[in-house]
Amino acid sequence: MITVHNGGHFYRNGQFLTEEAGIAAGLRPDTGKTGTMAYGVLSRHNTSGSMDFLKIKFDAMASHDITYVGIIQTARASGLTEFPLPYVLTNCHNSLCAVGGTINEDDHVFGLSAAKKYGGEFVPTHQAVIHSYMREMYAGGGKMIIGSDSHTRYGAYGTMAIGEGGPELVKQLLRKTYDIAYPRVIAIYLTGAPRPGVGPQDVAIALIGATFSQGTVKNGVMEFFGPGVANLAMDYRSGIDVMTTETSCLSSIWCTDETVKKSLEAHGRGSDYQALSPADGAYYDCVIEVDLSKVEPMIALPFHPSNAYTIREFNANLEDILHKVDEDTMVKLELKTKPESLLRKIRNGKFYADQGVIAGCSGGTYQNLRKAAQILDGTPIGSDAYWLSAYPASQPVMMELARTGELAKLMASGVSVRSAFCGPCFGAGDVPANGAFSIRHSTRNFPNREGSKPGDGQVSYVALMDARSIAASSLNGGAITSAMDLGLEPEESFVEYHFDDSAYRRVYHGVGHPQKDAELVFGPNIADWPSQIPMPENLYLTVAAAIYDPVTTTDELIPSGETSSYRSNPLKLSEFALSRKDPQYVGRAKAVLAVEQLRRENPNATAVIAALDGHDAATTGLGSVVMSIRPGDGSAREQAASCQRVLGGCANLCEDFATKRYRSNVINWGMVPFTVTDIVQYNIQPGDKLYIPGIKAALESGAESIDATLTQNGVSTTIPLKLERLTAEDREIILSGCLINYYAK
């Protein structure tokens, strides 16, 4: 099904050669890497003059309504006068969250006013989810797009798209660049054709399961090509592509062909087509072969898309696999009392889900919903506890489903059809009941992504499946069923699609036409970022949280769901930081921050002197630090870092960062990204102290390590901290206190 070939390989004459064999044949890695599609696109957008370290300027940007307010506010504080490139503001996250009174709609009003003032594009609520709109209206061959959402992936159109935290978009708004070392490029070589009943989510889950835990493609570019690509329709390709985020890669790009050309022509953008394919002799850092004909319907069980099984394997080993999920539930949710076992959902040898959802940028495409409608074909899903909802990803998709009659089939079956909304992907839509199990064609099944609150005794579960198998399961009252069991026709390699953009008459098109005299409209919840001070000479930090999970997600650092409504108010949002992982974190961090604020006003205060344990109050800043093994998997949300900074956080302490985007967020918010070899040996706990003398000088000098003193229960130990891979600009941002301060200089 999937075979990983580690190490360098050349692609020559339609075959792969190991690095050694390629060099023996006269090929060279340094010249071979120029033959990849990724190299060609990156080189056209690089402004550094060197391909070893890139300074990228993007063609367009996109944000949704839980990120654009903070981005615009940050850019505004840093001197923004107009959007220098197309910036699309979509409204697909807060649009249906009925939390906090008027504050969600206040954000939308602010967004429209900003699009008018600075010259942007504003997509009103219910029109489209962010990535569907960008595929329909912006993606094209050879382009680069950055978005403040981790699933910013338009590779199937030949676009290299990158999901990043808000500060990286701020840099683009301020005419700066996106700075990275040249990434690894990994060949994803597709052969064969999908079997009937196998959908894009099945291929994606299999790929994630084969790569995530090994870090095979971490921070690399996944480059898709091979004879199997021609057997995939456009939506099918995009459905695989959008899920590459869950492998922890940086970006993706696909070879393009007549299918891509016809899709762009159907969207009225035929001129955006560009033929892309790797050159003969292209060099790749790794090769992953995917035989599409061997992929089976898959299920990704809680609590990660990489927790992957074939549905066949799952159904054959229900008790063992569900027992493991029960155990994972106790560990991942840190429960003290066992919830009722999932084994109770086995009836007559079958496991029954309580809910199905097909939604968002991965599930809500025309082809997925069309296949689900054809499978259901008006057959009632029943009137018992199981229910199914579907969210077409855009109004044009909804209109095409209506035009072809597929929408009526879904509704006749009892499917609840909703407007475009990302809620089911981040825990703010279709929240299941306590103890319920939801099967979803969406992007993530992290803890609490379904909206439950384990701290309040609420536990529910999400498993990821393809729309086809969700529809098959719905025919059986929610019993997990492989769509391969239905005897379906082979998957189409091309799906005729009529794109009607008349619904987008509601979109405000102001790109290139700023109205500089227009006023921004602020709601009562929209607040500026608290001011931050530059780095002091020394730091004395208190550990405010210590997390020993192998990986810590951004959901655990700042929860999704109802907290999203407060993303425009840094102080209010910070109250939710680590709330589901360590409820005491906020109190601990605020206690340290209060003394630090007093130090700035009166360094001779008794409380300050006591808190500093003999260190010089005039030169030593107080702050907090979060320790975790590998933080930052998941969302691009900058608030996972900014909330720590608002609460006085000065650093993260870890063995490694799970994603480049979270590490960037830490740096851009003025915190030091310390890494420590084998951090577990130190048994760091909340309340431990970390004294880092000369941190300012170390950052200024370009030092790549610094010794600190770790004090635990009165015993002091030297701990070497690494300052790895920090650019000169990274160091200046941290020294300034945050990106806003850096640009205000």
XYZ file of C-alpha atoms in Angstrom:
745
model
C 0.000 0.000 0.000
C 2.631 2.546 1.140
C 6.393 2.017 1.004
C 8.889 4.501 2.444
C 12.365 4.609 0.922
C 14.562 6.650 3.232
C 17.625 8.476 1.992
C 18.266 10.444 -1.166
C 16.964 9.264 -4.543
C 17.109 10.493 -8.115
C 14.123 10.271 -10.459
C 15.396 9.295 -13.889
C 13.654 7.805 -16.911
C 10.519 7.194 -14.856
C 12.374 5.256 -12.154
C 14.061 6.000 -8.848
C 17.762 5.459 -8.254
C 19.362 5.516 -4.820
C 21.728 8.385 -4.237
C 24.703 6.084 -4.572
C 23.463 4.604 -7.854
C 22.599 8.046 -9.204
C 26.016 9.471 -8.410
C 27.605 6.441 -10.049
C 25.530 7.261 -13.156
C 26.862 10.817 -13.191
C 24.023 12.567 -11.335
C 24.564 15.107 -8.536
C 22.246 15.960 -5.639
C 23.017 19.698 -5.776
C 22.002 19.990 -9.419
C 19.329 17.306 -9.160
C 17.378 19.230 -6.536
C 16.815 22.012 -9.080
C 14.692 19.586 -11.083
C 11.924 19.288 -8.518
C 8.682 21.193 -8.933
C 9.196 22.659 -5.462
C 12.563 24.146 -6.412
C 11.108 25.854 -9.454
C 8.279 27.465 -7.487
C 10.446 28.439 -4.522
C 13.149 29.949 -6.718
C 10.608 32.197 -8.454
C 9.399 33.545 -5.103
C 12.753 33.780 -3.346
C 14.294 37.233 -2.898
C 17.403 36.316 -0.887
C 19.716 35.636 -3.815
C 20.576 32.246 -2.328
C 18.542 29.040 -2.451
C 20.182 27.806 0.746
C 18.210 30.301 2.818
C 14.960 31.567 1.357
C 13.205 34.892 1.733
C 9.800 34.293 0.208
C 7.225 36.790 -1.017
C 3.814 35.241 -1.604
C 1.254 35.871 -4.333
C -1.727 36.021 -1.955
C -2.789 35.515 1.654
C -5.872 34.214 3.415
C -7.237 34.340 6.960
C -10.491 33.440 8.627
C -12.471 35.116 11.348
C -10.570 33.773 14.342
C -7.236 34.999 13.015
C -7.631 38.091 10.845
C -8.496 40.537 13.619
C -5.276 39.833 15.498
C -3.214 39.913 12.311
C -4.605 43.255 11.210
C -4.292 44.694 14.701
C -0.652 43.589 14.887
C 0.142 44.964 11.427
C -1.699 48.172 12.212
C 0.388 48.656 15.359
C 3.486 48.080 13.223
C 2.718 50.724 10.601
C 0.331 49.085 8.092
C -1.098 51.521 5.540
C -2.529 49.153 2.909
C -2.513 45.479 1.952
C 0.397 45.132 -0.508
C -0.849 41.800 -1.908
C -4.286 40.171 -2.275
C -5.535 39.351 1.234
C -8.722 37.303 1.512
C -10.701 37.482 4.766
C -13.171 34.595 5.027
C -15.767 34.047 7.699
C -16.164 30.345 8.293
C -15.121 29.781 11.900
C -16.926 32.190 14.220
C -19.875 32.468 11.835
C -22.098 29.982 13.678
C -20.646 30.136 17.195
C -23.396 31.587 19.358
C -21.034 32.449 22.203
C -20.354 35.778 23.838
C -23.228 37.914 22.611
C -22.392 40.150 19.652
C -18.648 39.574 19.576
C -18.498 37.148 16.634
C -20.457 39.385 14.310
C -18.456 42.346 15.609
C -15.357 40.611 14.234
C -17.018 40.243 10.841
C -17.932 43.928 10.760
C -14.333 44.769 11.649
C -13.114 42.505 8.847
C -15.255 44.205 6.228
C -14.139 47.635 7.407
C -10.495 46.510 7.218
C -10.970 45.134 3.690
C -12.332 48.526 2.661
C -9.661 50.566 4.428
C -6.633 48.539 3.394
C -7.828 47.039 0.088
C -8.742 43.414 0.733
C -11.267 40.760 -0.236
C -14.030 39.954 2.256
C -16.071 36.741 2.007
C -19.211 37.016 4.201
C -20.398 34.292 6.539
C -21.865 31.069 5.142
C -20.375 31.672 1.686
C -17.348 29.379 1.765
C -14.812 27.763 4.039
C -11.425 29.396 3.652
C -9.662 26.690 1.646
C -12.553 25.986 -0.671
C -12.687 29.671 -1.600
C -8.953 29.869 -2.203
C -9.024 26.769 -4.407
C -11.932 28.158 -6.385
C -10.687 31.715 -6.775
C -6.908 31.902 -6.251
C -4.962 28.637 -6.564
C -3.010 28.187 -9.787
C 0.131 26.701 -11.249
C 3.414 27.947 -9.839
C 1.826 30.216 -7.231
C 2.582 30.519 -3.531
C -0.112 31.351 -0.958
C 0.218 31.757 2.806
C -2.718 31.380 5.168
C -3.213 31.718 8.909
C -4.667 28.226 9.098
C -2.647 25.036 9.192
C -4.629 23.367 6.401
C -3.586 25.956 3.831
C -2.898 23.408 1.085
C -3.597 23.956 -2.623
C -0.895 21.699 -4.003
C -3.190 19.785 -6.340
C -3.471 22.959 -8.448
C 0.304 23.347 -8.578
C 0.301 25.941 -5.793
C 2.727 25.737 -2.905
C 0.651 26.880 0.059
C 1.851 27.226 3.636
C -0.164 27.502 6.839
C 1.479 29.742 9.405
C 0.812 31.741 12.523
C -0.483 35.276 12.183
C 2.853 37.068 12.671
C 4.197 35.513 9.470
C 1.263 37.042 7.590
C 1.948 40.339 9.326
C 5.435 40.265 7.817
C 3.953 39.965 4.335
C 1.593 42.870 5.040
C 4.598 44.949 6.066
C 6.414 44.020 2.835
C 8.832 41.704 4.631
C 9.597 38.087 3.750
C 8.972 34.544 4.944
C 12.406 33.270 5.904
C 13.295 29.578 5.959
C 16.203 27.311 5.139
C 15.664 25.406 1.908
C 13.367 22.514 2.909
C 13.682 18.809 2.280
C 11.614 17.671 -0.713
C 9.976 14.250 -0.526
C 8.623 12.437 -3.590
C 5.142 10.961 -3.178
C 4.930 8.592 -6.121
C 1.389 7.462 -6.918
C 0.638 4.340 -8.933
C -2.555 2.415 -9.671
C -6.133 3.576 -9.282
C -8.408 3.607 -6.226
C -10.701 0.640 -5.765
C -14.455 1.288 -5.735
C -15.468 2.691 -2.345
C -12.026 4.085 -1.521
C -11.961 7.870 -1.184
C -9.346 10.582 -0.709
C -9.588 10.498 3.077
C -8.667 6.814 3.004
C -5.501 7.559 1.032
C -4.705 10.479 3.317
C -5.178 8.530 6.554
C -3.004 5.708 5.243
C -0.297 8.222 4.300
C -0.476 9.987 7.672
C -0.334 6.675 9.507
C 2.797 5.682 7.595
C 4.694 8.944 8.115
C 3.649 10.999 11.140
C 5.141 9.137 14.084
C 8.450 8.637 12.267
C 8.656 12.318 11.275
C 9.303 11.156 7.712
C 8.165 14.370 6.055
C 8.354 16.790 8.986
C 8.885 20.371 7.770
C 9.466 19.086 4.240
C 7.623 19.592 0.963
C 5.576 16.631 -0.278
C 5.804 16.454 -4.070
C 3.116 14.270 -5.680
C 3.551 12.736 -9.109
C 3.458 9.388 -10.888
C 1.027 7.531 -13.194
C -1.574 7.220 -10.447
C -2.257 10.960 -10.420
C -4.106 10.727 -13.751
C -6.590 8.328 -12.144
C -7.731 10.904 -9.593
C -10.372 13.584 -10.131
C -9.641 17.140 -9.002
C -11.568 17.015 -5.735
C -9.987 13.646 -4.962
C -6.514 15.142 -5.298
C -7.421 18.130 -3.143
C -8.917 15.800 -0.541
C -5.604 14.001 -0.154
C -3.609 17.199 -0.392
C -5.362 19.131 2.375
C -4.637 16.327 4.829
C -0.891 16.484 4.219
C -0.862 18.984 7.074
C -1.376 16.054 9.461
C 1.927 14.511 8.372
C 3.638 17.661 9.816
C 5.040 18.677 6.417
C 5.695 22.304 5.471
C 3.863 22.328 2.148
C 2.888 20.221 -0.860
C 2.804 20.414 -4.632
C 1.434 18.111 -7.343
C 2.204 17.597 -10.994
C -0.488 19.170 -13.160
C -2.324 17.810 -16.205
C -5.465 18.151 -18.301
C -7.674 17.504 -15.253
C -6.212 20.541 -13.481
C -6.496 22.619 -16.639
C -10.175 21.736 -17.080
C -10.891 22.498 -13.437
C -9.317 25.941 -13.684
C -11.192 26.577 -16.928
C -14.452 25.578 -15.234
C -13.684 28.186 -12.588
C -13.056 30.834 -15.227
C -9.320 30.897 -14.576
C -7.813 28.845 -17.373
C -4.920 31.279 -17.628
C -3.793 30.217 -14.145
C -2.905 26.751 -15.418
C 0.771 25.875 -15.585
C 2.181 22.516 -16.593
C 4.314 21.164 -13.749
C 6.285 17.930 -13.516
C 9.687 16.915 -12.153
C 12.621 17.102 -14.522
C 14.552 13.995 -15.474
C 17.249 13.517 -12.854
C 15.370 15.367 -10.079
C 16.752 14.642 -6.624
C 14.560 13.875 -3.590
C 15.498 13.525 0.064
C 13.099 10.600 0.477
C 10.644 8.630 -1.660
C 7.229 7.377 -0.592
C 5.461 5.048 -2.994
C 1.675 4.845 -2.749
C -0.088 2.056 -4.652
C -3.608 3.444 -4.842
C -4.990 0.068 -5.892
C -4.023 -1.410 -2.527
C -5.457 1.311 -0.281
C -8.502 0.196 1.694
C -11.183 2.205 3.474
C -9.591 3.530 6.654
C -10.566 4.770 10.086
C -8.392 7.082 12.216
C -9.374 6.485 15.821
C -9.081 9.008 18.661
C -6.962 11.021 19.260
C -4.922 11.689 16.119
C -5.269 11.191 12.359
C -2.208 8.921 12.518
C -4.025 6.405 14.757
C -4.918 4.580 11.577
C -6.496 1.194 10.874
C -8.214 -0.311 7.890
C -11.930 -0.636 8.550
C -11.514 -4.334 7.833
C -8.866 -4.616 10.559
C -10.937 -2.514 12.948
C -14.060 -4.649 12.553
C -12.062 -7.863 12.899
C -10.431 -6.788 16.185
C -13.040 -4.581 17.836
C -12.460 -5.533 21.451
C -8.660 -5.217 21.406
C -8.625 -1.951 19.457
C -11.418 -0.327 21.465
C -9.777 -1.371 24.712
C -6.695 0.526 23.570
C -8.834 3.606 22.783
C -10.309 3.343 26.291
C -6.792 3.360 27.730
C -5.725 6.245 25.483
C -8.752 8.205 26.678
C -7.619 8.024 30.279
C -4.093 9.130 29.375
C -4.795 11.790 26.744
C -7.651 13.423 28.659
C -5.909 12.898 32.034
C -9.059 11.505 33.580
C -9.257 10.286 37.156
C -12.473 8.361 36.654
C -12.963 5.943 33.789
C -15.788 6.872 31.436
C -18.070 4.132 30.212
C -16.143 1.833 27.884
C -16.555 2.101 24.132
C -17.009 -1.664 24.162
C -20.629 -1.038 25.065
C -21.176 0.212 21.536
C -20.575 -3.257 20.116
C -23.872 -4.904 19.245
C -24.091 -8.238 17.478
C -20.430 -8.053 16.575
C -20.635 -4.555 15.069
C -19.497 -1.199 16.427
C -22.115 1.556 16.214
C -21.304 5.249 15.938
C -23.793 7.841 17.161
C -23.180 10.554 14.602
C -21.720 11.190 11.175
C -20.420 14.456 9.729
C -19.110 15.300 6.257
C -17.713 18.813 6.362
C -15.087 21.422 5.686
C -12.180 21.746 3.287
C -11.503 17.997 3.303
C -15.015 16.522 3.342
C -17.370 19.146 1.954
C -16.246 18.996 -1.675
C -18.601 18.346 -4.559
C -17.228 14.893 -5.377
C -17.376 13.649 -1.773
C -20.946 14.812 -1.217
C -21.977 13.567 -4.653
C -20.659 10.091 -3.828
C -22.360 10.141 -0.436
C -25.636 11.151 -2.106
C -25.315 8.369 -4.679
C -24.675 5.802 -1.944
C -27.606 6.952 0.187
C -29.848 7.630 -2.849
C -32.726 8.814 -0.686
C -32.688 5.739 1.564
C -33.716 6.837 5.082
C -30.937 6.657 7.657
C -33.583 5.993 10.302
C -35.151 7.778 13.224
C -33.083 6.303 16.042
C -30.133 7.938 17.814
C -27.734 7.968 14.845
C -27.728 11.123 12.729
C -25.746 12.540 9.812
C -24.993 16.111 8.758
C -23.290 17.520 5.680
C -21.674 20.901 5.116
C -20.964 21.760 1.457
C -17.702 23.709 1.521
C -19.011 26.661 -0.482
C -22.210 28.088 -1.877
C -21.135 27.183 -5.435
C -20.730 23.552 -4.296
C -24.173 23.723 -2.689
C -25.631 25.157 -5.907
C -24.095 22.427 -8.057
C -25.380 19.712 -5.722
C -28.813 21.304 -6.013
C -28.581 21.582 -9.794
C -27.649 17.914 -10.216
C -30.234 16.660 -7.718
C -27.704 15.242 -5.269
C -28.735 17.692 -2.555
C -32.299 16.380 -2.680
C -31.023 12.806 -2.324
C -29.091 13.728 0.800
C -32.031 15.523 2.361
C -34.469 12.758 1.426
C -32.249 10.335 3.340
C -32.550 12.489 6.455
C -29.177 14.171 6.186
C -29.101 17.600 7.801
C -27.531 19.910 5.215
C -25.840 23.043 6.589
C -24.080 26.076 5.152
C -20.309 26.370 4.774
C -18.737 26.207 8.239
C -15.524 24.818 9.736
C -17.088 24.179 13.155
C -17.041 20.368 13.075
C -13.280 20.516 12.489
C -12.499 22.571 15.583
C -15.140 21.625 18.125
C -17.828 24.265 17.581
C -20.338 22.468 15.408
C -22.356 19.250 15.785
C -20.990 18.513 19.256
C -21.975 14.924 20.112
C -23.530 13.844 23.375
C -21.530 12.710 26.393
C -20.131 9.280 25.635
C -21.043 9.512 21.952
C -18.830 8.479 19.048
C -18.724 10.606 15.888
C -17.397 9.499 12.485
C -16.283 12.487 10.437
C -14.820 13.361 7.089
C -13.044 16.404 8.473
C -9.436 17.295 9.184
C -8.739 16.440 12.813
C -9.752 14.234 15.702
C -7.526 15.673 18.414
C -8.820 15.596 22.014
C -11.874 17.852 22.402
C -12.075 18.601 18.673
C -15.674 17.463 18.948
C -16.361 20.059 21.643
C -16.458 17.937 24.794
C -15.105 19.192 28.132
C -13.529 16.321 30.068
C -12.902 18.577 33.044
C -16.662 18.929 33.417
C -17.234 15.202 33.069
C -18.020 15.346 29.354
C -16.233 12.877 27.102
C -16.986 12.155 23.471
C -14.968 10.839 20.566
C -14.176 11.537 16.913
C -12.877 9.071 14.354
C -11.954 10.177 10.841
C -13.364 8.297 7.853
C -14.082 9.008 4.206
C -17.485 10.303 3.120
C -18.091 7.089 1.188
C -17.717 4.827 4.205
C -19.608 7.293 6.390
C -22.509 7.035 3.936
C -22.196 3.237 3.928
C -22.220 3.211 7.732
C -25.250 5.514 7.729
C -27.175 2.977 5.675
C -26.549 0.524 8.523
C -27.688 2.700 11.412
C -24.167 3.884 12.193
C -22.497 0.445 12.181
C -18.957 1.029 10.904
C -19.052 -0.214 7.329
C -16.501 -0.163 4.538
C -17.795 1.406 1.341
C -15.921 -1.355 -0.487
C -18.634 -3.735 0.737
C -21.305 -1.989 -1.360
C -20.249 -3.100 -4.837
C -19.859 0.458 -6.120
C -18.748 1.555 -9.551
C -15.070 2.554 -9.936
C -14.195 6.077 -8.824
C -14.271 8.571 -11.690
C -10.943 10.026 -12.780
C -12.766 13.130 -13.995
C -15.964 14.637 -12.577
C -17.830 17.187 -14.662
C -18.436 20.270 -12.563
C -20.348 23.434 -13.365
C -19.035 26.303 -11.256
C -21.575 29.050 -10.645
C -20.044 31.942 -8.723
C -23.198 34.051 -8.643
C -23.412 33.407 -4.907
C -20.183 35.332 -4.566
C -21.901 38.560 -5.516
C -21.913 39.085 -1.747
C -18.087 39.110 -1.691
C -16.432 42.504 -1.286
C -13.679 42.826 -3.897
C -11.363 45.635 -2.823
C -7.929 44.239 -3.680
C -5.744 47.070 -4.914
C -8.301 49.717 -4.018
C -7.759 50.807 -0.396
C -10.029 53.499 0.962
C -7.504 55.036 3.328
C -10.007 57.451 4.848
C -12.392 54.638 5.784
C -12.755 53.982 9.501
C -12.156 50.629 11.169
C -15.226 49.448 13.076
C -14.362 48.078 16.517
C -16.612 45.961 18.679
C -16.271 45.981 22.488
C -14.311 42.696 22.452
C -11.655 43.811 19.965
C -8.603 44.825 21.967
C -4.992 45.755 21.293
C -2.130 43.496 22.333
C -0.657 44.315 25.751
C 2.712 46.039 25.477
C 5.826 43.933 25.975
C 9.263 44.978 27.190
C 12.586 44.183 25.490
C 14.689 41.283 26.730
C 16.440 42.113 30.028
C 20.061 41.204 30.651
C 19.137 38.109 32.658
C 16.021 35.988 33.088
C 14.694 34.262 36.188
C 11.861 32.005 35.135
C 9.317 29.940 37.000
C 8.050 26.756 35.391
C 4.305 27.334 35.116
C 3.478 24.051 33.365
C 5.328 20.802 32.662
C 3.872 18.464 30.045
C 5.387 15.035 29.501
C 3.203 13.822 26.648
C 5.255 12.767 23.601
C 3.579 15.534 21.589
C 1.593 18.568 22.760
C -0.913 20.015 20.312
C -1.833 23.652 19.908
C -5.354 22.611 20.960
C -3.891 21.716 24.342
C -1.992 25.002 24.563
C -5.100 27.031 23.716
C -8.370 25.131 23.209
C -10.476 25.519 20.098
C -14.261 25.585 20.121
C -16.049 28.255 22.120
C -12.774 29.955 23.077
C -12.478 31.029 19.438
C -14.977 33.787 20.098
C -12.433 35.551 22.299
C -9.530 35.446 19.827
C -9.853 39.193 19.236
C -9.270 39.947 22.915
C -5.801 38.791 24.027
C -6.428 39.261 27.756
C -9.724 37.369 27.793
C -8.420 34.612 25.565
C -5.319 34.094 27.697
C -7.595 32.977 30.549
C -8.185 29.780 28.537
C -4.484 28.949 28.038
C -3.766 25.273 28.839
C -7.174 25.178 30.529
C -7.862 21.591 29.458
C -4.299 20.402 29.979
C -3.232 22.181 33.162
C -6.003 24.289 34.748
C -3.519 25.750 37.263
C -1.261 27.191 34.567
C -2.973 30.565 34.239
C -2.896 31.199 37.985
C 0.762 30.266 38.263
C 1.754 32.442 35.296
C -0.289 35.445 36.466
C 1.285 35.279 39.916
C 4.755 35.606 38.370
C 3.575 38.329 35.978
C 2.201 40.404 38.853
C 5.620 40.455 40.553
C 7.355 41.249 37.244
C 5.037 44.195 36.694
C 5.836 45.379 40.214
C 9.581 44.995 39.475
C 9.276 47.361 36.528
C 7.629 49.961 38.763
C 9.626 49.420 41.974
C 12.600 47.005 41.776
C 13.235 47.522 45.488
C 9.805 46.255 46.556
C 9.946 43.524 49.192
C 7.926 41.094 47.059
C 10.297 41.601 44.137
C 13.423 41.043 46.202
C 11.910 37.886 47.679
C 10.852 36.525 44.293
C 14.300 37.068 42.744
C 16.085 34.908 45.348
C 19.083 37.225 45.498
C 19.359 38.072 41.795
C 19.722 41.706 40.733
C 16.292 43.312 40.328
C 17.617 46.023 38.027
C 18.929 43.616 35.396
C 16.917 40.419 35.872
C 13.440 39.994 34.478
C 10.888 37.639 35.989
C 8.746 35.442 33.801
C 7.245 32.029 33.325
C 8.140 29.128 31.055
C 6.210 26.143 29.688
C 8.123 22.864 29.515
C 6.958 20.149 27.125
C 8.623 17.385 25.165
C 7.521 18.302 21.640
C 5.016 21.168 21.489
C 3.072 22.635 18.604
C 1.510 19.860 16.547
C -1.701 20.885 14.815
C -3.172 24.291 14.181
C -1.223 27.322 13.005
C -2.976 29.505 15.572
C -0.594 32.098 16.892
C -2.587 32.316 20.123
C -1.032 29.053 21.303
C 2.088 31.166 21.844
C 0.719 34.687 22.258
C -1.447 33.696 25.238
C 1.663 32.535 27.064
C 3.313 35.865 26.268
C 0.302 37.852 27.459
C 0.602 35.962 30.758
C 4.282 36.815 31.112
C 5.767 33.815 29.326
C 9.375 34.354 28.253
C 10.360 30.977 26.817
C 9.423 27.461 25.810
C 11.586 24.593 26.989
C 11.459 21.383 24.935
C 13.444 18.666 23.191
C 12.156 19.757 19.793
C 9.250 21.643 18.259
C 6.566 19.560 16.557
C 6.133 22.083 13.745
C 8.011 24.974 12.250
C 4.885 27.178 12.440
C 4.525 26.893 16.228
C 8.227 27.609 16.760
C 7.816 30.697 14.552
C 4.902 31.819 16.709
C 7.024 31.459 19.853
C 9.773 33.608 18.335
C 7.455 36.224 16.847
C 5.852 36.737 20.234
C 9.220 37.407 21.827
C 9.759 34.101 23.607
C 12.995 32.119 23.476
C 12.656 28.661 21.826
C 15.058 26.766 24.104
C 15.745 23.124 23.298
C 17.307 20.646 25.713
C 18.775 17.236 24.930
C 16.927 14.467 26.814
C 14.866 16.929 28.803
C 13.100 14.126 30.695
C 16.243 13.453 32.769
C 15.731 16.726 34.620
C 12.221 15.853 35.846
C 11.148 19.493 35.587
C 7.958 20.325 37.478
C 5.756 23.397 38.011
C 7.371 25.732 40.523
C 10.943 24.896 39.529
C 13.163 27.923 38.830
C 15.437 28.581 35.880
C 18.065 31.335 36.088
C 19.568 32.311 32.730
C 22.333 34.887 33.238
C 23.497 36.782 30.181
C 20.607 35.765 27.942
C 20.526 39.159 26.245
C 24.241 39.059 25.474
C 23.963 35.464 24.237
C 21.234 36.406 21.784
C 23.138 39.485 20.636
C 26.352 37.570 20.069
C 24.764 34.771 18.075
C 25.530 32.117 20.697
C 23.938 28.759 19.985
C 23.833 27.618 23.598
C 23.792 29.019 27.096
C 24.122 27.426 30.519
C 21.337 28.002 33.012
C 20.786 27.059 36.625
C 17.784 24.851 37.363
C 16.676 24.982 41.002
C 14.375 22.240 42.273
C 13.423 21.952 45.936
C 16.464 23.997 46.942
C 18.914 21.945 44.849
C 20.620 23.624 41.890
C 21.764 21.919 38.695
C 23.406 23.298 35.569
C 21.267 22.727 32.489
C 22.602 23.499 28.985
C 20.018 25.281 26.823
C 20.360 25.319 23.037
C 19.530 28.337 20.888
C 19.255 26.407 17.650
C 18.568 27.667 14.132
C 17.908 31.272 15.152
C 18.406 33.771 12.347
C 19.672 37.269 12.991
C 16.116 38.552 12.569
C 14.752 35.916 14.971
C 17.185 37.111 17.602
C 16.288 40.757 17.021
C 12.578 40.002 17.391
C 13.162 38.184 20.693
C 15.457 40.933 21.953
C 12.826 43.547 21.039
C 10.180 41.738 23.066
C 7.894 40.751 20.166
C 7.327 41.367 16.472
C 5.288 44.528 17.142
C 8.191 46.080 19.046
C 10.647 44.977 16.363
C 8.762 46.834 13.635
C 8.125 49.849 15.834
C 11.843 50.553 16.165
